[in-house]
């Protein structure tokens, strides 16, 4: 199951406290959660843990000064670039000295200059002796930093390096990682929202070994499900036969085979969802009678009588109350006109138009080129992009229209 930190760029700032030895485990845990990690240290932090340990674990060079003094051709270690690179900055351990400097804008080392340049959320995990932790000036520093928007991961109580017992011990690396994961999840725009997505093809049986199907891979719907989950939504993905694997703590996959089982699964989930997206390529017709036994060849021609399946999206449109409903239209001619008609006929809030005339768009490809038409008939056309990027564009539009 993937962590919300997967793919995130984490900048770890290590300062000179005895808890710096725990920075090695912290780097390891961030890497395990799928994050990219870079480390900056204060010069004296190197007395507590070696840059070699941290660079080996993070798979990136570790910097502690504005340039490498031993190297005549040294390049400037760009703190602005580092600060902008990060999705998250975490100072752990954060000593009283560094925290105090952070609160007054002091920038006499690379870590502090990077902190001042960072635009991302900054977390800090204090580590100091209990009397330092309890001093009014330290509390003043904590308050100031939190007023800046920095997020404090409180120190724990226990035996300290001095032998004294009290609050001041840096939170354990596992506590720091789960604190950050929870904090990020709690702030996501779709946190607590339910998103229902249909995806993939349907297989309509002719006999026990044959079916009528289509070339849909399910990739577009899976990209939508991952995007929604990364925005914090609880996703129900009703997925027709697809060879693609889905793994995310916030995605529940309901595997289905045909239009009837997809419809049944949608009926169960639709009532409680906030957003529903029909991206599945559902068969419009199915064989009227399914043969019990494999059909043997006999005459030179053979006809199968077909009957209509339920239009699942139209059903959702007829039932909708507060749900935001999104449909897809795959067209080959009069694209916008047909899509607008579909939007009205199925009572949608948004329709995603794919044209089969566009190269790289549609079923089997990794890419898609879409036009979004909303219920006010406003049109937004997008360039050819990967399906993941298309999914982000679709959710940007959904969130804008829902004022999320
Ligand atoms: N859809 C559905 N249930 C069906 C058929 C389609 O939910 N039985 C949904 C698809 O998931 C998609 C949209 O409806 O979101 C496509 O609309 P549809 O009218 O089927 O368009 P086409 O497949 O292009 O068919 P046609 O143009 O023939 O109407």
CSV table of C-alpha atoms and ligand atoms in Angstrom, one decimal, residues 198-200 202 204 259 262-263 266 277-285 308-316 326-332 338 342 345-346 348 350-352 363, ligand 1:
chain,number,residue,atom,x,y,z
A,198,UNK,CA,-16.5,3.3,-13.3
A,199,UNK,CA,-13.6,2.1,-15.5
A,200,UNK,CA,-12.4,-0.4,-18.0
A,202,UNK,CA,-17.2,-4.9,-20.0
A,204,UNK,CA,-20.9,-9.6,-22.4
A,259,UNK,CA,-22.7,-4.0,-17.8
A,262,UNK,CA,-21.3,-2.8,-13.1
A,263,UNK,CA,-24.8,-1.3,-12.8
A,266,UNK,CA,-23.0,1.5,-9.0
A,277,UNK,CA,-17.3,9.7,-12.9
A,278,UNK,CA,-18.3,7.2,-15.6
A,279,UNK,CA,-15.2,6.5,-17.6
A,280,UNK,CA,-16.0,2.8,-18.3
A,281,UNK,CA,-16.5,1.7,-21.9
A,282,UNK,CA,-19.8,-0.1,-21.2
A,283,UNK,CA,-21.3,-2.3,-23.8
A,284,UNK,CA,-24.5,-0.7,-25.2
A,285,UNK,CA,-25.9,-4.2,-26.2
A,308,UNK,CA,-29.8,-3.0,-24.8
A,309,UNK,CA,-28.0,-2.8,-21.5
A,310,UNK,CA,-28.9,-0.3,-18.8
A,311,UNK,CA,-27.3,3.1,-19.5
A,312,UNK,CA,-25.5,3.4,-16.1
A,313,UNK,CA,-24.6,7.0,-16.4
A,314,UNK,CA,-28.1,8.0,-17.5
A,315,UNK,CA,-29.4,6.2,-14.4
A,316,UNK,CA,-27.0,8.2,-12.2
A,326,UNK,CA,-19.0,13.5,-14.8
A,327,UNK,CA,-19.4,11.5,-18.1
A,328,UNK,CA,-17.2,10.6,-21.0
A,329,UNK,CA,-18.0,10.9,-24.7
A,330,UNK,CA,-15.9,9.2,-27.4
A,331,UNK,CA,-16.9,10.8,-30.7
A,332,UNK,CA,-15.8,10.6,-34.3
A,338,UNK,CA,-22.8,15.4,-29.7
A,342,UNK,CA,-25.0,13.8,-24.1
A,345,UNK,CA,-29.6,14.1,-22.0
A,346,UNK,CA,-27.7,12.4,-19.1
A,348,UNK,CA,-24.3,15.7,-16.2
A,350,UNK,CA,-19.2,17.9,-16.7
A,351,UNK,CA,-18.4,15.8,-19.8
A,352,UNK,CA,-15.0,14.8,-21.0
A,363,UNK,CA,-8.6,3.6,-25.7
B,1,LIG,N1,-22.2,4.7,-20.2
B,1,LIG,C1,-22.8,4.0,-19.1
B,1,LIG,N2,-23.5,2.9,-19.3
B,1,LIG,C2,-23.8,2.4,-20.5
B,1,LIG,C3,-23.2,3.1,-21.6
B,1,LIG,C4,-22.4,4.2,-21.4
B,1,LIG,O1,-22.5,4.4,-18.0
B,1,LIG,N3,-24.5,1.4,-20.7
B,1,LIG,C5,-21.4,5.9,-19.9
B,1,LIG,C6,-19.9,5.8,-20.3
B,1,LIG,O2,-19.2,5.3,-19.2
B,1,LIG,C7,-19.6,7.2,-20.7
B,1,LIG,C8,-20.8,7.7,-21.4
B,1,LIG,O3,-21.9,6.9,-20.8
B,1,LIG,O4,-19.4,8.0,-19.6
B,1,LIG,C9,-20.8,7.4,-22.8
B,1,LIG,O5,-22.0,7.7,-23.3
B,1,LIG,P1,-22.7,6.9,-24.5
B,1,LIG,O6,-24.1,7.5,-24.8
B,1,LIG,O7,-22.6,5.4,-24.4
B,1,LIG,O8,-21.8,7.3,-25.7
B,1,LIG,P2,-21.2,6.4,-26.7
B,1,LIG,O9,-20.6,5.1,-26.1
B,1,LIG,O10,-20.3,7.2,-27.5
B,1,LIG,O11,-22.5,5.9,-27.5
B,1,LIG,P3,-23.5,6.7,-28.5
B,1,LIG,O12,-22.7,7.8,-29.1
B,1,LIG,O13,-23.8,5.6,-29.4
B,1,LIG,O14,-24.6,7.2,-27.8
